[in-house]
Amino acid sequence: MMFALALLTATAARGEGLDSLQILVQRGDSCMQQYNTFEALKHYQRAFDIASKQGIVRFSMDNDFSHSRPYVPEDVVPRAIRLKLADCHYKRANYHLCAELLKNMSEDSLTHDAFRHITYSYKHQGDNGAFMYWASQLLKRYPMDGEIVAGLTLAYARDNQPQKGIVCAGEYTLKDSTNILVNRAAAEAWLLNGDYSMASKLYNRLLQQGDSTFSTLYSAGMCYTKTDSLERAYQCLKPALWLSGMKHYGAAWRLGIVSIDTKRYEEGLGYLSLATQLMQPDTTAMKAITLSQGEGYYLTQHYEEAVAAWKEHLTYNPASIATYYNIANAYAYLLKDKEQAKTYYQQFLNLARKEEPPTQQLTDMIRQAERMVAYYEKKKK
């Protein structure tokens, strides 16, 4: 037993080698097959750390471990380990680490999945410039990846470069004109480019293909309004509004206008009324926003802005006793407007006197407001 322990100690002293890496990667692969990315991450990270520490450049993760292949000279970690670790991070939505692992690899070393991982990692992080770069690089190698073509087309269009998006989609549709994702993106690019006639043709194609998503119906409806095809616009906007659960104010608003323009007056008025309701701000949110705005302006000595914010707060929360008091004090002591001060003190008192039972703080506020009103009355005489 002592001899066996000595051997183990000697092995450990020499560090962990290729066998250890293979075992760790195999364990990680097994976890990934069970969709257990949590445990897989531990094994892949351990393998990555070992390889990085030992500077292993040649190491094969193919099924046949007897063949080695070279990796990019600047990368001491085997390509396959890096790709597996990046894939695991991607599946766990850690897009930053995924991109960091892949961005410095030679692009010739990236698999199609790795290209997509780094491309979408930047998209998920909101880096449109990096997304466009990596999507372009991917398409140089895999030009028929329709999903990437569609994504890049939209990225160009939304980056105020719709012409580039049109070219990108056009090159693809020369080979395949039936891809719905690409056709949607191309239609939006033409729409944003202001060519409503061409956009209409593409939306017609999409509708004929059976594409009945909200985005297609809504965009097609808007496009048809630009080409005075009002009946077609009505036929698209009505199902779009229904698909939104009657919650999309833009669809309700445009459908209302189109309905009236096509002499569906009662129906159109109903949609416009719905649009008006949907466009109203969230009362709960606006209460909190305007109250905080008032406090922020007050504390930074922007008193007129503070009063304006508090007044807006009252439109959402007319029963806010403290807000009337704050406005009155601002007018009395800071803005030197006696008439406005008196008005808001009086409004405060009208509400505060109804509170039963009043707190001690409210009682003190009532007394102060009464003194101020009496003072202004006396000064007026």
mmCIF file with all atom_site columns, N, CA, C and O in Angstrom, residues 172-180 182-183 202 205 209:
data_model
loop_
_atom_site.group_PDB
_atom_site.id
_atom_site.type_symbol
_atom_site.label_atom_id
_atom_site.label_alt_id
_atom_site.label_comp_id
_atom_site.label_asym_id
_atom_site.label_entity_id
_atom_site.label_seq_id
_atom_site.pdbx_PDB_ins_code
_atom_site.Cartn_x
_atom_site.Cartn_y
_atom_site.Cartn_z
_atom_site.occupancy
_atom_site.B_iso_or_equiv
_atom_site.pdbx_formal_charge
_atom_site.auth_seq_id
_atom_site.auth_comp_id
_atom_site.auth_asym_id
_atom_site.auth_atom_id
_atom_site.pdbx_PDB_model_num
ATOM 1  N N  . TYR A 1 172 ? -29.101 36.437 -51.194 1.00 0.00 ? 172 TYR A N  1
ATOM 2  C CA . TYR A 1 172 ? -29.620 35.141 -50.740 1.00 0.00 ? 172 TYR A CA 1
ATOM 3  C C  . TYR A 1 172 ? -30.812 34.714 -51.588 1.00 0.00 ? 172 TYR A C  1
ATOM 4  O O  . TYR A 1 172 ? -30.912 33.554 -52.009 1.00 0.00 ? 172 TYR A O  1
ATOM 5  N N  . THR A 1 173 ? -31.739 35.646 -51.843 1.00 0.00 ? 173 THR A N  1
ATOM 6  C CA . THR A 1 173 ? -32.979 35.274 -52.539 1.00 0.00 ? 173 THR A CA 1
ATOM 7  C C  . THR A 1 173 ? -32.749 34.922 -54.005 1.00 0.00 ? 173 THR A C  1
ATOM 8  O O  . THR A 1 173 ? -33.642 34.350 -54.636 1.00 0.00 ? 173 THR A O  1
ATOM 9  N N  . LEU A 1 174 ? -31.574 35.244 -54.538 1.00 0.00 ? 174 LEU A N  1
ATOM 10 C CA . LEU A 1 174 ? -31.260 34.774 -55.885 1.00 0.00 ? 174 LEU A CA 1
ATOM 11 C C  . LEU A 1 174 ? -31.218 33.252 -55.932 1.00 0.00 ? 174 LEU A C  1
ATOM 12 O O  . LEU A 1 174 ? -31.486 32.645 -56.974 1.00 0.00 ? 174 LEU A O  1
ATOM 13 N N  . LYS A 1 175 ? -30.898 32.634 -54.799 1.00 0.00 ? 175 LYS A N  1
ATOM 14 C CA . LYS A 1 175 ? -30.830 31.172 -54.721 1.00 0.00 ? 175 LYS A CA 1
ATOM 15 C C  . LYS A 1 175 ? -32.071 30.585 -54.056 1.00 0.00 ? 175 LYS A C  1
ATOM 16 O O  . LYS A 1 175 ? -32.454 29.458 -54.352 1.00 0.00 ? 175 LYS A O  1
ATOM 17 N N  . ASP A 1 176 ? -32.658 31.318 -53.128 1.00 0.00 ? 176 ASP A N  1
ATOM 18 C CA . ASP A 1 176 ? -33.811 30.815 -52.374 1.00 0.00 ? 176 ASP A CA 1
ATOM 19 C C  . ASP A 1 176 ? -34.761 31.976 -52.089 1.00 0.00 ? 176 ASP A C  1
ATOM 20 O O  . ASP A 1 176 ? -34.477 32.817 -51.246 1.00 0.00 ? 176 ASP A O  1
ATOM 21 N N  . SER A 1 177 ? -35.879 32.013 -52.770 1.00 0.00 ? 177 SER A N  1
ATOM 22 C CA . SER A 1 177 ? -36.841 33.111 -52.595 1.00 0.00 ? 177 SER A CA 1
ATOM 23 C C  . SER A 1 177 ? -37.999 32.721 -51.691 1.00 0.00 ? 177 SER A C  1
ATOM 24 O O  . SER A 1 177 ? -38.973 33.449 -51.571 1.00 0.00 ? 177 SER A O  1
ATOM 25 N N  . THR A 1 178 ? -37.899 31.555 -51.033 1.00 0.00 ? 178 THR A N  1
ATOM 26 C CA . THR A 1 178 ? -39.020 31.055 -50.231 1.00 0.00 ? 178 THR A CA 1
ATOM 27 C C  . THR A 1 178 ? -38.769 31.124 -48.732 1.00 0.00 ? 178 THR A C  1
ATOM 28 O O  . THR A 1 178 ? -39.629 30.706 -47.955 1.00 0.00 ? 178 THR A O  1
ATOM 29 N N  . ASN A 1 179 ? -37.608 31.621 -48.318 1.00 0.00 ? 179 ASN A N  1
ATOM 30 C CA . ASN A 1 179 ? -37.291 31.668 -46.893 1.00 0.00 ? 179 ASN A CA 1
ATOM 31 C C  . ASN A 1 179 ? -38.077 32.801 -46.238 1.00 0.00 ? 179 ASN A C  1
ATOM 32 O O  . ASN A 1 179 ? -37.869 33.989 -46.537 1.00 0.00 ? 179 ASN A O  1
ATOM 33 N N  . ILE A 1 180 ? -38.975 32.461 -45.339 1.00 0.00 ? 180 ILE A N  1
ATOM 34 C CA . ILE A 1 180 ? -39.864 33.457 -44.740 1.00 0.00 ? 180 ILE A CA 1
ATOM 35 C C  . ILE A 1 180 ? -39.088 34.466 -43.897 1.00 0.00 ? 180 ILE A C  1
ATOM 36 O O  . ILE A 1 180 ? -39.364 35.672 -43.947 1.00 0.00 ? 180 ILE A O  1
ATOM 37 N N  . VAL A 1 182 ? -36.024 35.537 -44.252 1.00 0.00 ? 182 VAL A N  1
ATOM 38 C CA . VAL A 1 182 ? -35.310 36.462 -45.127 1.00 0.00 ? 182 VAL A CA 1
ATOM 39 C C  . VAL A 1 182 ? -36.287 37.404 -45.814 1.00 0.00 ? 182 VAL A C  1
ATOM 40 O O  . VAL A 1 182 ? -36.036 38.608 -45.926 1.00 0.00 ? 182 VAL A O  1
ATOM 41 N N  . ASN A 1 183 ? -37.411 36.884 -46.264 1.00 0.00 ? 183 ASN A N  1
ATOM 42 C CA . ASN A 1 183 ? -38.404 37.737 -46.919 1.00 0.00 ? 183 ASN A CA 1
ATOM 43 C C  . ASN A 1 183 ? -38.970 38.784 -45.967 1.00 0.00 ? 183 ASN A C  1
ATOM 44 O O  . ASN A 1 183 ? -39.211 39.932 -46.358 1.00 0.00 ? 183 ASN A O  1
ATOM 45 N N  . LEU A 1 202 ? -43.180 42.176 -51.488 1.00 0.00 ? 202 LEU A N  1
ATOM 46 C CA . LEU A 1 202 ? -42.633 41.168 -50.573 1.00 0.00 ? 202 LEU A CA 1
ATOM 47 C C  . LEU A 1 202 ? -43.655 40.758 -49.520 1.00 0.00 ? 202 LEU A C  1
ATOM 48 O O  . LEU A 1 202 ? -43.730 39.578 -49.147 1.00 0.00 ? 202 LEU A O  1
ATOM 49 N N  . ARG A 1 205 ? -45.957 38.343 -51.049 1.00 0.00 ? 205 ARG A N  1
ATOM 50 C CA . ARG A 1 205 ? -45.338 37.017 -51.104 1.00 0.00 ? 205 ARG A CA 1
ATOM 51 C C  . ARG A 1 205 ? -45.446 36.317 -49.754 1.00 0.00 ? 205 ARG A C  1
ATOM 52 O O  . ARG A 1 205 ? -45.774 35.124 -49.674 1.00 0.00 ? 205 ARG A O  1
ATOM 53 N N  . GLN A 1 209 ? -47.455 32.913 -48.714 1.00 0.00 ? 209 GLN A N  1
ATOM 54 C CA . GLN A 1 209 ? -46.762 31.773 -48.105 1.00 0.00 ? 209 GLN A CA 1
ATOM 55 C C  . GLN A 1 209 ? -47.430 31.329 -46.803 1.00 0.00 ? 209 GLN A C  1
ATOM 56 O O  . GLN A 1 209 ? -47.035 30.335 -46.210 1.00 0.00 ? 209 GLN A O  1
#
